[in-house]
Short mmCIF file of C-alpha atoms (C1' of nucleotides) in Angstrom, two decimals:
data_model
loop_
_atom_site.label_atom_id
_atom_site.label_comp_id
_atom_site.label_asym_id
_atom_site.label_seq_id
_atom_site.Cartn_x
_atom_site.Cartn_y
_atom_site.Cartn_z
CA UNK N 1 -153.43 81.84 -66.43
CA UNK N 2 -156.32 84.32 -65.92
CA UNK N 3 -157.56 84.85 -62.54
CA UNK N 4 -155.74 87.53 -59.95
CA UNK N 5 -156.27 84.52 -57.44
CA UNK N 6 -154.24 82.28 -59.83
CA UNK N 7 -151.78 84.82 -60.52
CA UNK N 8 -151.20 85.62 -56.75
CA UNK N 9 -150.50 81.79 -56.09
CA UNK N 10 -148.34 82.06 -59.13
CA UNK N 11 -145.88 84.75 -57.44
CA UNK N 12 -145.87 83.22 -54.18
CA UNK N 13 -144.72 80.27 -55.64
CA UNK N 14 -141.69 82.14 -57.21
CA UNK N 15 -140.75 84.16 -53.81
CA UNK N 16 -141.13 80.14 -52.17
CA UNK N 17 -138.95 78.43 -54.54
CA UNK N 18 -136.62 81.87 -54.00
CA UNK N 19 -136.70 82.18 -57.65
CA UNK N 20 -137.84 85.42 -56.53
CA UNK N 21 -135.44 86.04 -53.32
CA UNK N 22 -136.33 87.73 -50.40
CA UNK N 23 -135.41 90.57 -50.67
CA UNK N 24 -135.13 91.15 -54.11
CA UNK N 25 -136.73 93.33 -56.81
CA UNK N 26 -139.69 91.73 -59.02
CA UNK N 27 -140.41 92.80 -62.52
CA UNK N 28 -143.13 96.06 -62.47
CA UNK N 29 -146.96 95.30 -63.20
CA UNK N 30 -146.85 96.11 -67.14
CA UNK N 31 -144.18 93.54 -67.54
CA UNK N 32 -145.71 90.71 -65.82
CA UNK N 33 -149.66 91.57 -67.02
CA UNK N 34 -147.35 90.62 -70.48
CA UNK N 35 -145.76 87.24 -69.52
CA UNK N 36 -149.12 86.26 -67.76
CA UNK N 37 -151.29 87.43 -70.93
CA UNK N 38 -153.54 89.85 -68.47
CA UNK N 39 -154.31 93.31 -67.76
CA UNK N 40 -152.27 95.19 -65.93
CA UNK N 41 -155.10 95.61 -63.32
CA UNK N 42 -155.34 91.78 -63.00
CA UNK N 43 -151.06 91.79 -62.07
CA UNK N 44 -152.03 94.63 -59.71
CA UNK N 45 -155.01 93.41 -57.77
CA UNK N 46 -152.71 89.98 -57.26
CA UNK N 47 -149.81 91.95 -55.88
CA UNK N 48 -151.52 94.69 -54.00
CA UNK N 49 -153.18 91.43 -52.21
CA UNK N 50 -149.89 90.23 -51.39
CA UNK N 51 -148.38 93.31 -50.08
CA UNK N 52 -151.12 93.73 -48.10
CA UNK N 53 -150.26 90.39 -46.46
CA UNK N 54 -147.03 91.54 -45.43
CA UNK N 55 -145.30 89.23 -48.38
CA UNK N 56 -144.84 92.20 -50.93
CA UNK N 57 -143.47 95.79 -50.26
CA UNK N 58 -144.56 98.10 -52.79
CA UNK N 59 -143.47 101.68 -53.58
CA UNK N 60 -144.24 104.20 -56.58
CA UNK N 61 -141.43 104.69 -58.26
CA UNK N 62 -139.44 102.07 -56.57
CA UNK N 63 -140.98 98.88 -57.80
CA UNK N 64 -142.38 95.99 -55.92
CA UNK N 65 -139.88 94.12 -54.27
CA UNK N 66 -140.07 90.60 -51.75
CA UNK N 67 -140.19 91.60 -48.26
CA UNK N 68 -136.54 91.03 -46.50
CA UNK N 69 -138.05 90.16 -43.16
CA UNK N 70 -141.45 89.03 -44.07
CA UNK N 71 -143.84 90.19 -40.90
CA UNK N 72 -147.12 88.04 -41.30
CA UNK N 73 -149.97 89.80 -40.70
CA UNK N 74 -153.28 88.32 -39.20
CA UNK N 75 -156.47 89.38 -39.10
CA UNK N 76 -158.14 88.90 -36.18
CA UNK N 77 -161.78 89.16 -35.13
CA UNK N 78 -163.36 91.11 -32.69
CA UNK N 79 -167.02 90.14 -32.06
CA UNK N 80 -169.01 91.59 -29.23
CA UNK N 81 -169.11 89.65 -26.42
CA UNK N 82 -172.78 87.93 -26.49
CA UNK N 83 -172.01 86.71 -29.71
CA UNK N 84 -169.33 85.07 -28.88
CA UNK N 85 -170.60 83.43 -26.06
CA UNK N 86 -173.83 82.05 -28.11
CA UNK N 87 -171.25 81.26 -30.67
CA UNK N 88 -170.12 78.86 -28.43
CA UNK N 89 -173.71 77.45 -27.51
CA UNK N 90 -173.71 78.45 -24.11
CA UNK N 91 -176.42 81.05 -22.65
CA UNK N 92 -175.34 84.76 -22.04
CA UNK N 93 -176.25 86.42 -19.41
CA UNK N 94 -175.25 90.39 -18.30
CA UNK N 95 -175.05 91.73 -14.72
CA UNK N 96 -174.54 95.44 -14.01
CA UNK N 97 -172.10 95.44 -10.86
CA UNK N 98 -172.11 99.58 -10.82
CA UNK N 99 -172.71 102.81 -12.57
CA UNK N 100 -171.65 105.87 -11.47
CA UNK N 101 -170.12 109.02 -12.37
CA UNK N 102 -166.34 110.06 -11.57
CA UNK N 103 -163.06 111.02 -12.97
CA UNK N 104 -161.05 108.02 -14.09
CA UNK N 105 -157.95 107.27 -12.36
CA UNK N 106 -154.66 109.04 -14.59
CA UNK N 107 -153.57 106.22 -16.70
CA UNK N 108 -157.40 105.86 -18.30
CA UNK N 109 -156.60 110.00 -18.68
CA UNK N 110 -153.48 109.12 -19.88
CA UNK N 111 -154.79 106.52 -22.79
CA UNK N 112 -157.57 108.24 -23.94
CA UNK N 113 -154.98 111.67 -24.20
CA UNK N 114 -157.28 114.29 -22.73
CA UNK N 115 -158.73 115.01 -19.69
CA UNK N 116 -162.70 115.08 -19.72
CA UNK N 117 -163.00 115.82 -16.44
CA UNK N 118 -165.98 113.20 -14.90
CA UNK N 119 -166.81 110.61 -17.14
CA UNK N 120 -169.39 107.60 -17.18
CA UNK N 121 -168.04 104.48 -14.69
CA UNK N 122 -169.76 101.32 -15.60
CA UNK N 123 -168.73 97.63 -14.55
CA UNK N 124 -170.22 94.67 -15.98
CA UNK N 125 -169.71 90.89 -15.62
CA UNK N 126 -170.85 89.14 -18.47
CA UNK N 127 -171.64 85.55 -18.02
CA UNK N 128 -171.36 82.37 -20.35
CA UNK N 129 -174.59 79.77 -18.99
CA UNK N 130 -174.29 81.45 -15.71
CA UNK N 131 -170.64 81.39 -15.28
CA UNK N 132 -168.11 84.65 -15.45
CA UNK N 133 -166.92 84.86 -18.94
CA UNK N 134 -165.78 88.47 -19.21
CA UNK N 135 -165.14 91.40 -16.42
CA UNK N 136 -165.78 94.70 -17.91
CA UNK N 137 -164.35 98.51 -16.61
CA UNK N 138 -165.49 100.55 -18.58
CA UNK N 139 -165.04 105.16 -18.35
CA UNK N 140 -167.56 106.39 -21.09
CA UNK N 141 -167.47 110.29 -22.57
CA UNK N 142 -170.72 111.91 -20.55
CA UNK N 143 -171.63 113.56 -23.55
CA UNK N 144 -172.34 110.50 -25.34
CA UNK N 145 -174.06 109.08 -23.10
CA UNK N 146 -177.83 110.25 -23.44
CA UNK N 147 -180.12 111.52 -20.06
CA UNK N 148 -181.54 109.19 -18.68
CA UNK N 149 -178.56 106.61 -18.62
CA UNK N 150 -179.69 103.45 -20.46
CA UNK N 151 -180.16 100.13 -18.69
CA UNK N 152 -176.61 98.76 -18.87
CA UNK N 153 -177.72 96.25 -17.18
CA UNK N 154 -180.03 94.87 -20.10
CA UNK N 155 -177.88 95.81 -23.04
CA UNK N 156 -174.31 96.10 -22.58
CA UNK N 157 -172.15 98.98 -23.28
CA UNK N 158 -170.65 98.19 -26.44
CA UNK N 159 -173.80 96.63 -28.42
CA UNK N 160 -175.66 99.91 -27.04
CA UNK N 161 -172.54 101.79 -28.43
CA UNK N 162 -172.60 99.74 -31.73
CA UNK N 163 -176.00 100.87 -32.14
CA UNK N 164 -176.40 104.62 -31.05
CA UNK N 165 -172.79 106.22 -31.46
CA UNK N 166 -170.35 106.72 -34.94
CA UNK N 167 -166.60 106.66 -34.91
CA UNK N 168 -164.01 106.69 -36.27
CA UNK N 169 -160.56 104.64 -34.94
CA UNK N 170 -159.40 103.49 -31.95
CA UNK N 171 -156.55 100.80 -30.95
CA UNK N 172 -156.56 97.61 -28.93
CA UNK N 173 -154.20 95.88 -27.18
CA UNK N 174 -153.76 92.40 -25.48
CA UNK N 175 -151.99 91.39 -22.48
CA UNK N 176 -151.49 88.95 -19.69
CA UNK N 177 -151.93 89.83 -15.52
CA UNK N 178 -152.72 88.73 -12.69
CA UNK N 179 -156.33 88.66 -11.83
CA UNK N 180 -157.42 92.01 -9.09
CA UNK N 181 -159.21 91.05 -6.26
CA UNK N 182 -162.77 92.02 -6.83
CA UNK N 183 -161.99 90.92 -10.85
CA UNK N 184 -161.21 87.75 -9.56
CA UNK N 185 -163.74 87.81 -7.05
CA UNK N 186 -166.60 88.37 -10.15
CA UNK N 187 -164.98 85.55 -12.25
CA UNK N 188 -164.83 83.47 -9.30
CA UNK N 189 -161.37 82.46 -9.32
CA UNK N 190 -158.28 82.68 -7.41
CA UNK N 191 -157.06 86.43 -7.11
CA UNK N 192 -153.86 86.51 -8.63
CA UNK N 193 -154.85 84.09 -11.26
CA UNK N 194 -153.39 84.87 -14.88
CA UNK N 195 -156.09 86.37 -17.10
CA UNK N 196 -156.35 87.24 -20.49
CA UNK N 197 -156.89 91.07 -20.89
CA UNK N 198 -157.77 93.07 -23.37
CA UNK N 199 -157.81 97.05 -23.63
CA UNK N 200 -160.02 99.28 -26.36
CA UNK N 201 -159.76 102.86 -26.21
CA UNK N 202 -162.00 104.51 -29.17
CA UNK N 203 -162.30 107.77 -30.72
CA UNK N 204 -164.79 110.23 -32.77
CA UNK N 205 -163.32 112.15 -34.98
CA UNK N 206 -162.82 114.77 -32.46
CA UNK N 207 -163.19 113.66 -28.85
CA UNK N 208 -162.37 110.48 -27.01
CA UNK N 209 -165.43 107.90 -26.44
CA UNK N 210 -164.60 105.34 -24.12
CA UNK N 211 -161.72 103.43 -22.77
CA UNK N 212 -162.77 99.64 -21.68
CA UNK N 213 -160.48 96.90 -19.95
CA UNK N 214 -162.04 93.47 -20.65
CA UNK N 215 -160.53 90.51 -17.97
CA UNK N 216 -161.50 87.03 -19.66
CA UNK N 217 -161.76 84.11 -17.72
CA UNK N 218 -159.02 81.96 -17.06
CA UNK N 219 -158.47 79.39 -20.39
CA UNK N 220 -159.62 82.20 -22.54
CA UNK N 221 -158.18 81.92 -25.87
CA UNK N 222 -158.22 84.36 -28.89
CA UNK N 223 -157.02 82.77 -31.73
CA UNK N 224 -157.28 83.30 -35.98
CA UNK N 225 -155.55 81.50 -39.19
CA UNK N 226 -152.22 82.96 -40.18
CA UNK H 1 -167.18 112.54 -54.91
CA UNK H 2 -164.98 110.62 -57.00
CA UNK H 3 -162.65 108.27 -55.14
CA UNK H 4 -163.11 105.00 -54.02
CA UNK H 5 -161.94 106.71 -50.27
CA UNK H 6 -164.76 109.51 -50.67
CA UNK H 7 -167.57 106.98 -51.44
CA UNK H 8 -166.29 104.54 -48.46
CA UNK H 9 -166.84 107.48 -46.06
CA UNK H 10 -169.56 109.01 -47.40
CA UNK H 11 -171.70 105.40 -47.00
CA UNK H 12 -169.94 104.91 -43.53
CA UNK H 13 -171.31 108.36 -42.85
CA UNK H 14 -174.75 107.22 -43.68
CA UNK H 15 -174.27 103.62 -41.29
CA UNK H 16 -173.19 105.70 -38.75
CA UNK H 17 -175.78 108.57 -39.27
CA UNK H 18 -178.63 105.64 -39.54
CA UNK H 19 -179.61 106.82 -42.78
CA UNK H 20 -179.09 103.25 -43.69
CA UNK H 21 -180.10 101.66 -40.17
CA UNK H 22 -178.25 98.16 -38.98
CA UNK H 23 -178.86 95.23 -41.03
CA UNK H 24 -180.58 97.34 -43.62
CA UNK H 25 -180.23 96.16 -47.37
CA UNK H 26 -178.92 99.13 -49.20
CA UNK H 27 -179.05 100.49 -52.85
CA UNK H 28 -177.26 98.29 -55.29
CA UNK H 29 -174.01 99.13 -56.74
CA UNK H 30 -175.49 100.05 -59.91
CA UNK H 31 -177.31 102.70 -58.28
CA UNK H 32 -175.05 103.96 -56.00
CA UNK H 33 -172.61 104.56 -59.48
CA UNK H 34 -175.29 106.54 -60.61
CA UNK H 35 -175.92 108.56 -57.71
CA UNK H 36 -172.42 109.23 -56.33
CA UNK H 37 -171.61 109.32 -60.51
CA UNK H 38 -168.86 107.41 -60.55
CA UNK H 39 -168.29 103.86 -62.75
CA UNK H 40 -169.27 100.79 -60.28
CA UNK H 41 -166.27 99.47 -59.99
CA UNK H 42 -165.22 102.45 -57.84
CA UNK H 43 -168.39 101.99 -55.91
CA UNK H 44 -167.10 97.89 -55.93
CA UNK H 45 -163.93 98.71 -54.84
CA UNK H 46 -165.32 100.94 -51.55
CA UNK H 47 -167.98 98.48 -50.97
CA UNK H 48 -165.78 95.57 -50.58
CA UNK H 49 -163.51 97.42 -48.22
CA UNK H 50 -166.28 97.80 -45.94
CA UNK H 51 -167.04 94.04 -46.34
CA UNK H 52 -163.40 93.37 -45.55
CA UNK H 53 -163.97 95.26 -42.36
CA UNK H 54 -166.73 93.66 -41.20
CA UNK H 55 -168.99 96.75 -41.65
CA UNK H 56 -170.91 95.44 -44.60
CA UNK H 57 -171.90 91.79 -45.65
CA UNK H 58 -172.32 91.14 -49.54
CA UNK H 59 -174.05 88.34 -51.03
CA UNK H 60 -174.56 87.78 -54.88
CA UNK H 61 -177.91 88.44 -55.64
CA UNK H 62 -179.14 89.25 -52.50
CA UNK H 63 -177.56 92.24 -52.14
CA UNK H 64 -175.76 94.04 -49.59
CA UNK H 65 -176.43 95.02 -46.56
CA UNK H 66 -175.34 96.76 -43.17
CA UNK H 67 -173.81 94.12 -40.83
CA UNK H 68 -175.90 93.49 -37.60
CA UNK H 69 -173.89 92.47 -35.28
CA UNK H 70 -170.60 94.55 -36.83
CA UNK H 71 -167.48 92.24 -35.65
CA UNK H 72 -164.48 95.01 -36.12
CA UNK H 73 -161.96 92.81 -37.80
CA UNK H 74 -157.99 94.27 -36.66
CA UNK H 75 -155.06 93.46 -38.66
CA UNK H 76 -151.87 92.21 -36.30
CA UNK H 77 -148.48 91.91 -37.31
CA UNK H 78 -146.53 89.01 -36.66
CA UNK H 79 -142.98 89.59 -36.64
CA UNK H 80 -139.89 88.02 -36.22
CA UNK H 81 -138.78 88.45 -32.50
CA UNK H 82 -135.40 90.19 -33.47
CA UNK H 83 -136.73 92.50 -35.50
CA UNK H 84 -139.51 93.08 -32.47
CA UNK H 85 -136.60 93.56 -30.27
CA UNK H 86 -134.83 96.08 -32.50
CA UNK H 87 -137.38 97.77 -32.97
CA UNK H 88 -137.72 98.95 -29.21
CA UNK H 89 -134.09 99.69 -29.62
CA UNK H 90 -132.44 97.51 -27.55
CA UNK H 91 -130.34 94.77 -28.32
CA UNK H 92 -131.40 91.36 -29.75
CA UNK H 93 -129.77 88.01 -27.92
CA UNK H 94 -130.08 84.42 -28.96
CA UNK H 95 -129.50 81.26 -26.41
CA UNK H 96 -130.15 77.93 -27.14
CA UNK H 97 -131.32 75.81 -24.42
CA UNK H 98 -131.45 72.30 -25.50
CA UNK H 99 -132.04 70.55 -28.70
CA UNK H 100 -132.89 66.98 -28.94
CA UNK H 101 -134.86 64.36 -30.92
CA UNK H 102 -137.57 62.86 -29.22
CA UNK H 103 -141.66 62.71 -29.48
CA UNK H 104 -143.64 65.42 -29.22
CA UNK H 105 -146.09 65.07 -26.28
CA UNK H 106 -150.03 64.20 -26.91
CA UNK H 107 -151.49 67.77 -26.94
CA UNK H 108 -148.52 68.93 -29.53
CA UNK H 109 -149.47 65.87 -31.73
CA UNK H 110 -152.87 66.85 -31.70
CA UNK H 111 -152.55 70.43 -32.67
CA UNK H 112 -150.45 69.00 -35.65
CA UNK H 113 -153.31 66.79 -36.73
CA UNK H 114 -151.06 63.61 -36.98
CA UNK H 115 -148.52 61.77 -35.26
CA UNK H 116 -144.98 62.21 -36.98
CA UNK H 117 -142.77 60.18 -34.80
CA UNK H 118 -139.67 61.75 -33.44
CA UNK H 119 -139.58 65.23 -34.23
CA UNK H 120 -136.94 67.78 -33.47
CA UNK H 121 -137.31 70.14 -30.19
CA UNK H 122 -135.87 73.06 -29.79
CA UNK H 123 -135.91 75.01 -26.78
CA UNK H 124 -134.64 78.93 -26.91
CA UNK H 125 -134.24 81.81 -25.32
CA UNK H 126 -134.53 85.16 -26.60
CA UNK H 127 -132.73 88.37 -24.87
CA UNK H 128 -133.44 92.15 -25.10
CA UNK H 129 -130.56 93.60 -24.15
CA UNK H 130 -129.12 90.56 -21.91
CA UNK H 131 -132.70 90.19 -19.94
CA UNK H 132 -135.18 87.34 -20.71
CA UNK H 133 -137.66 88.54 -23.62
CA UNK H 134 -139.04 85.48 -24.96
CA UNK H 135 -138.76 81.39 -23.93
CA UNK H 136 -139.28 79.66 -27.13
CA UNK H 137 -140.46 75.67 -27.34
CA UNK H 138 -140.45 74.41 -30.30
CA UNK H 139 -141.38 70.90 -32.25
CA UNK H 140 -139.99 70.78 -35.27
CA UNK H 141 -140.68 67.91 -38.60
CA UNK H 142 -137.96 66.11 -38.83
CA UNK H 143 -138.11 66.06 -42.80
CA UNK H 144 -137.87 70.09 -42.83
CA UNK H 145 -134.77 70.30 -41.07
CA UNK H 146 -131.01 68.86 -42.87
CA UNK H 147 -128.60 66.83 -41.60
CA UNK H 148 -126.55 68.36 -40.06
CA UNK H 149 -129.18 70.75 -38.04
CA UNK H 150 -128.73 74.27 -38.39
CA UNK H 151 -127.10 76.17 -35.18
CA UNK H 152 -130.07 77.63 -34.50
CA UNK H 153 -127.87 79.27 -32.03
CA UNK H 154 -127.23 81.83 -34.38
CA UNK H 155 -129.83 81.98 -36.18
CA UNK H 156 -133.59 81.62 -34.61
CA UNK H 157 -135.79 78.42 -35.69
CA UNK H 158 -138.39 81.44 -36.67
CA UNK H 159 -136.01 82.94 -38.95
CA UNK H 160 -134.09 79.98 -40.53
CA UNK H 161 -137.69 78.27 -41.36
CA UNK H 162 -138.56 81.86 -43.08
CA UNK H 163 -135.49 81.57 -45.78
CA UNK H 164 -135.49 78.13 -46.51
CA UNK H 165 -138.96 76.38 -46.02
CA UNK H 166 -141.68 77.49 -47.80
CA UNK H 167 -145.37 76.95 -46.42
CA UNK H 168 -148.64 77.45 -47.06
CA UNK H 169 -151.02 78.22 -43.91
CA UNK H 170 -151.20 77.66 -40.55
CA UNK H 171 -153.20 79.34 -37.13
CA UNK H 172 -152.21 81.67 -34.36
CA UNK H 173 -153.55 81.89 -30.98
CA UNK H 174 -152.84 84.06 -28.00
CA UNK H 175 -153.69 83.19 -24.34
CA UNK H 176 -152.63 84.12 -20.74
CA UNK H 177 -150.88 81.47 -18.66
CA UNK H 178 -148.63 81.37 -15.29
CA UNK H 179 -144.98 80.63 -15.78
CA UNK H 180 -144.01 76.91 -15.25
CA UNK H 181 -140.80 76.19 -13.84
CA UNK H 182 -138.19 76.01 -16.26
CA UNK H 183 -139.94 78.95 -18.51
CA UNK H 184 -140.26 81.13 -15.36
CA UNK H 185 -136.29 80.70 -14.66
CA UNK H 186 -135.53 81.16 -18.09
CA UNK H 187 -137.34 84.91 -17.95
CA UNK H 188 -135.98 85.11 -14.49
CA UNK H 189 -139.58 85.51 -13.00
CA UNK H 190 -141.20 84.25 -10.14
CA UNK H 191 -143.01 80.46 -11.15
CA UNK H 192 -146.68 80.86 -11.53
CA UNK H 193 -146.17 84.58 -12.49
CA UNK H 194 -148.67 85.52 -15.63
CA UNK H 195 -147.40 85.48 -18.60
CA UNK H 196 -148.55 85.77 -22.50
CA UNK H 197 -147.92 82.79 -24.56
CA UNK H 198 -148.57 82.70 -28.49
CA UNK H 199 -149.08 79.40 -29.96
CA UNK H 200 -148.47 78.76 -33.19
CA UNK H 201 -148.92 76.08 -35.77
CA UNK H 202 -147.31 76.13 -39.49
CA UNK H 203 -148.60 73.25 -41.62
CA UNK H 204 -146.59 73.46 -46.08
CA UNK H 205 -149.29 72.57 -48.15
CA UNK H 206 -149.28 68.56 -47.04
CA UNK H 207 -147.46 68.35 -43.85
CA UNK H 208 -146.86 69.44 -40.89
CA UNK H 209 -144.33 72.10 -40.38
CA UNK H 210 -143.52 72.98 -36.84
CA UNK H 211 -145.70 73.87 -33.68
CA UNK H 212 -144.21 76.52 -30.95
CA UNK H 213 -145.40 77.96 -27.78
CA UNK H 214 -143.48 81.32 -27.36
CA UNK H 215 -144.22 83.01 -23.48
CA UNK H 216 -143.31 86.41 -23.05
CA UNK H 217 -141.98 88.34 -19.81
CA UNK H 218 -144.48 90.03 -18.03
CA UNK H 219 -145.39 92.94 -19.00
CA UNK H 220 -145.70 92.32 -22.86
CA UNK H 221 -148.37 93.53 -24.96
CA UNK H 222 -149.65 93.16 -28.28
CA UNK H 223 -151.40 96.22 -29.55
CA UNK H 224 -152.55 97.11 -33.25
CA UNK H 225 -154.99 100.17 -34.34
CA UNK H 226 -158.54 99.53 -35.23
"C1'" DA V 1 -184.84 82.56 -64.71
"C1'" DA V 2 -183.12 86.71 -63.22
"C1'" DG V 3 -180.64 89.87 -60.45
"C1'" DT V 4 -176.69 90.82 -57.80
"C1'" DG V 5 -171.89 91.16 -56.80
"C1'" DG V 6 -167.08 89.52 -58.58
"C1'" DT V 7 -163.91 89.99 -61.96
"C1'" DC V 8 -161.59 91.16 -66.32
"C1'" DT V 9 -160.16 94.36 -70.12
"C1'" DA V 10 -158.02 98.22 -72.54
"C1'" DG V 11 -157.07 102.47 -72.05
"C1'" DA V 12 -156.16 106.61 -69.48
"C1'" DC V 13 -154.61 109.97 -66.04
"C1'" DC V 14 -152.45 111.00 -61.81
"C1'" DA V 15 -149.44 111.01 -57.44
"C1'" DC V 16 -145.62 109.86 -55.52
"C1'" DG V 17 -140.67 109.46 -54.93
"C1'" DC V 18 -136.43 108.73 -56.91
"C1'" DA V 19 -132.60 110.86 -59.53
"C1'" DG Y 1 -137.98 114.85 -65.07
"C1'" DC Y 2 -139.79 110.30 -65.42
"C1'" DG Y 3 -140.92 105.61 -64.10
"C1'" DT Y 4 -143.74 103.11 -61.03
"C1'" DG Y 5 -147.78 101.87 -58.73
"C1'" DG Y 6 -152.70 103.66 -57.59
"C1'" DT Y 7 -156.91 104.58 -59.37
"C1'" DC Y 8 -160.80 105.45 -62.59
"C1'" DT Y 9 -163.75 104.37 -66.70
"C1'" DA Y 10 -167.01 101.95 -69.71
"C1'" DG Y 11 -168.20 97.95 -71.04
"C1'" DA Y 12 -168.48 93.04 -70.75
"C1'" DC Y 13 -168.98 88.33 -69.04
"C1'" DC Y 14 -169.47 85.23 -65.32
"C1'" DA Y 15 -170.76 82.93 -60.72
"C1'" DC Y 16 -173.57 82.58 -57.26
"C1'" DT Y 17 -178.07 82.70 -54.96
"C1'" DT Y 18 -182.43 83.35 -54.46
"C1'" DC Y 19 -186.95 83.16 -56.56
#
DNA sequence: AAGTGGTCTAGACCACGCA
DNA sequence: GCGTGGTCTAGACCACTTC
C-alpha cells in the first residue's frame, strides 16, 4: 500500500462493504497514515479527494466521517461553443442577428443584481455545418465593451470575452422551455418546441459583465461521467 | 505570498492581466518557488488547481501552459430527490406506479452496453408537497435486487441502491424533452409540455447496475456556481 | 538522455470548532 | 483548551514525454 490513489480505492472499499457505514465516524489521518505504513499527507490527499467527491465530510476538530446522504457530485464541462461544434466534426459557422444598445428587460436586471442602466444587446445564431446549433441573447456591461464595438459577427461574444476581459465567478444554470417564436424561428423549428437552455450570468470582482441565455437545438444533450 | 490560495491568484492575475498571454508556456514550477519563495509543492498544489479548472494544461516535461481554448469546468451536485425536496422546504412524497419484470426496451439495452434479459422496472412518482415533482422510470438488474423486492414504496430505488449496492462509475446526462402521455399525467401537465429529463446510467465494477430517466415538472432548474 | 510535473516523506505549525 | 484537519517545507525519487 503506497499510493494516495491506492489508498483512496482502499477506503471506498470499506464505506462499500459498510465496514465503514454511512454515516459513521472513520479513524483521523495520523491513525490510518499508521495502519497503511504512509505519511500522514499521503492519508490526507486520499481523503480530501474523496470528500471532495461528495463521499467524505470532513471537519477540523470533528473528524472525517462517511457522508449520511451521499450527494454525487459531477463535473461537468463547459466548452465554448465552436469547439464543441468542431468537436463534433461538423463546420461552425456564426451569424450576427443584431447589436444594439438598450436597457435589458427587469429579470436580466434582476440576475445580474444591479441596474447598469443601458447595456450591450447582442443576438447570435451559431450554426453546426450550416444548421442552427445554438441561439444566443446576450446584455453585455458597456464599459467592457471597447469603442468601436468588435465584429460579433466574426468572433463571438464569449471567445472575444475569453480573450480580452478577467473575472472572477459567475453561476450557470440549466433548464427546459418551450422554444420563443423568433428562437424557434432562427433554429428553424416548431415554436413551442422543447429546448435545452442554458443561462450564465458572470461577474468581475466588482461589477456585473454579462448575462447570456443560450437555446440549443432540439436533441441537444449535455452529458459527463458520474 | 505564501499560500497555495495567494500564488493561485496571483498567476490567475497574470492570465487574466496577459502577462502570460493564452496558450503561453509559463515559468516552471521550480522557478516560480523561487520567485514567489515558497517550496514547489505549494506552487504544485496551486498549479494543479488551475489545471483542475481548466485554466491551465500540464504536461510532464513539456511544461505548462495557459489553456487556449479555456473550457470552465462546473462542479454539480447530484442529490437524492428527497433531500432536493427538503431542501426547498416542502414536503417529500413517494408513489409507486407500477413494478413489473419484463425486458428493457432496445435503446435502454443499449445504454447498458449488454442485454440482461428480464430486468426489473420500476416506475415512480415523486411529490413536493402532494404536487408532481419528479416521474421516475427505472430498469433495474435483476441480480442487484433480493427476493422479495424492496417496497420501494417507502423507500426510493435511488436511495435503497445508495445503502445496499455498492458501485463503481457510471454517466449522467441532461436534456430537454416534451412530456409523453403517461409522464405528462403523472406531473399533471399538459402532454407535449417541455420538460427536463436526467438520464442516468450506474454500471458496479462488472455489471450493469440500473438505467433511469427522471423528468421534472416544468419549471425545474439545475444551477451550480462557476 | 534529460527535463518537467507527480508524488512521497518526516516533520512542523496553524486554524478551526468543539467542549 | 485541545484535537483534528489544512497547509507548508526541504528534500527525494519517479513517470512521463519530448528531444
Amino acid at each position: 500500500m503506497a499510493g494516495w490513489e491506492e489508498i483512496r480505492a482502499e477506503v471506498l472499499a470499506r464505506i462499500r462493504s459498510r465496514a465503514w457505514p454511512l454515516g459513521a465516524l472513520i479513524p483521523g489521518e495520523a491513525a490510518l497514515a499508521q495502519e497503511f505504513g504512509v505519511a500522514r499527507a499521503t492519508v490526507n490527499r486520499a481523503l480530501s479527494e474523496l470528500a471532495r467527491a461528495g463521499v467524505l465530510e470532513r471537519k477540523r476538530k470533528a473528524g472525517t466521517r462517511v457522508a449520511a446522504l451521499p450527494v454525487r457530485k459531477a463535473t461537468l464541462d463547459i466548452p465554448v461553443i465552436r469547439a464543441e461544434v468542431e468537436a463534433r466534426g461538423e463546420v461552425y459557422g456564426l451569424r450576427l442577428l443584431r447589436l444594439e444598445i438598450g436597457r435589458p428587460p427587469v429579470p436580466v436586471v434582476a440576475r445580474l443584481g444591479q441596474d447598469l442602466g443601458e447595456m450591450v444587446h447582442v443576438q447570435t445564431l451559431h450554426l453546426a455545418s450550416g444548421r442552427g446549433f445554438v441561439v444566443e441573447d446576450r446584455w453585455l456591461n458597456r464599459s467592457v465593451v471597447p469603442d468601436p464595438i468588435p465584429d460579433f459577427g466574426a468572433v463571438s461574444v464569449n471567445e472575444w470575452l475569453v480573450a480580452h476581459v478577467s473575472y472572477a465567478s459567475g453561476d450557470i444554470s440549466f433548464s427546459a422551455d418551450a422554444a420563443d417564436g423568433w428562437e424557434a424561428e432562427a433554429l428553424g423549428v416548431a415554436a413551442g418546441a422543447a429546448v435545452f437552455v442554458t443561462e450564465r450570468c458572470t461577474w468581475a470582482p466588482e461589477h456585473p459583465i454579462t448575462w447570456v441565455r443560450l437555446v440549443h437545438a432540439p436533441g441537444y444533450r449535455l452529458s459527463t461521467l458520474l
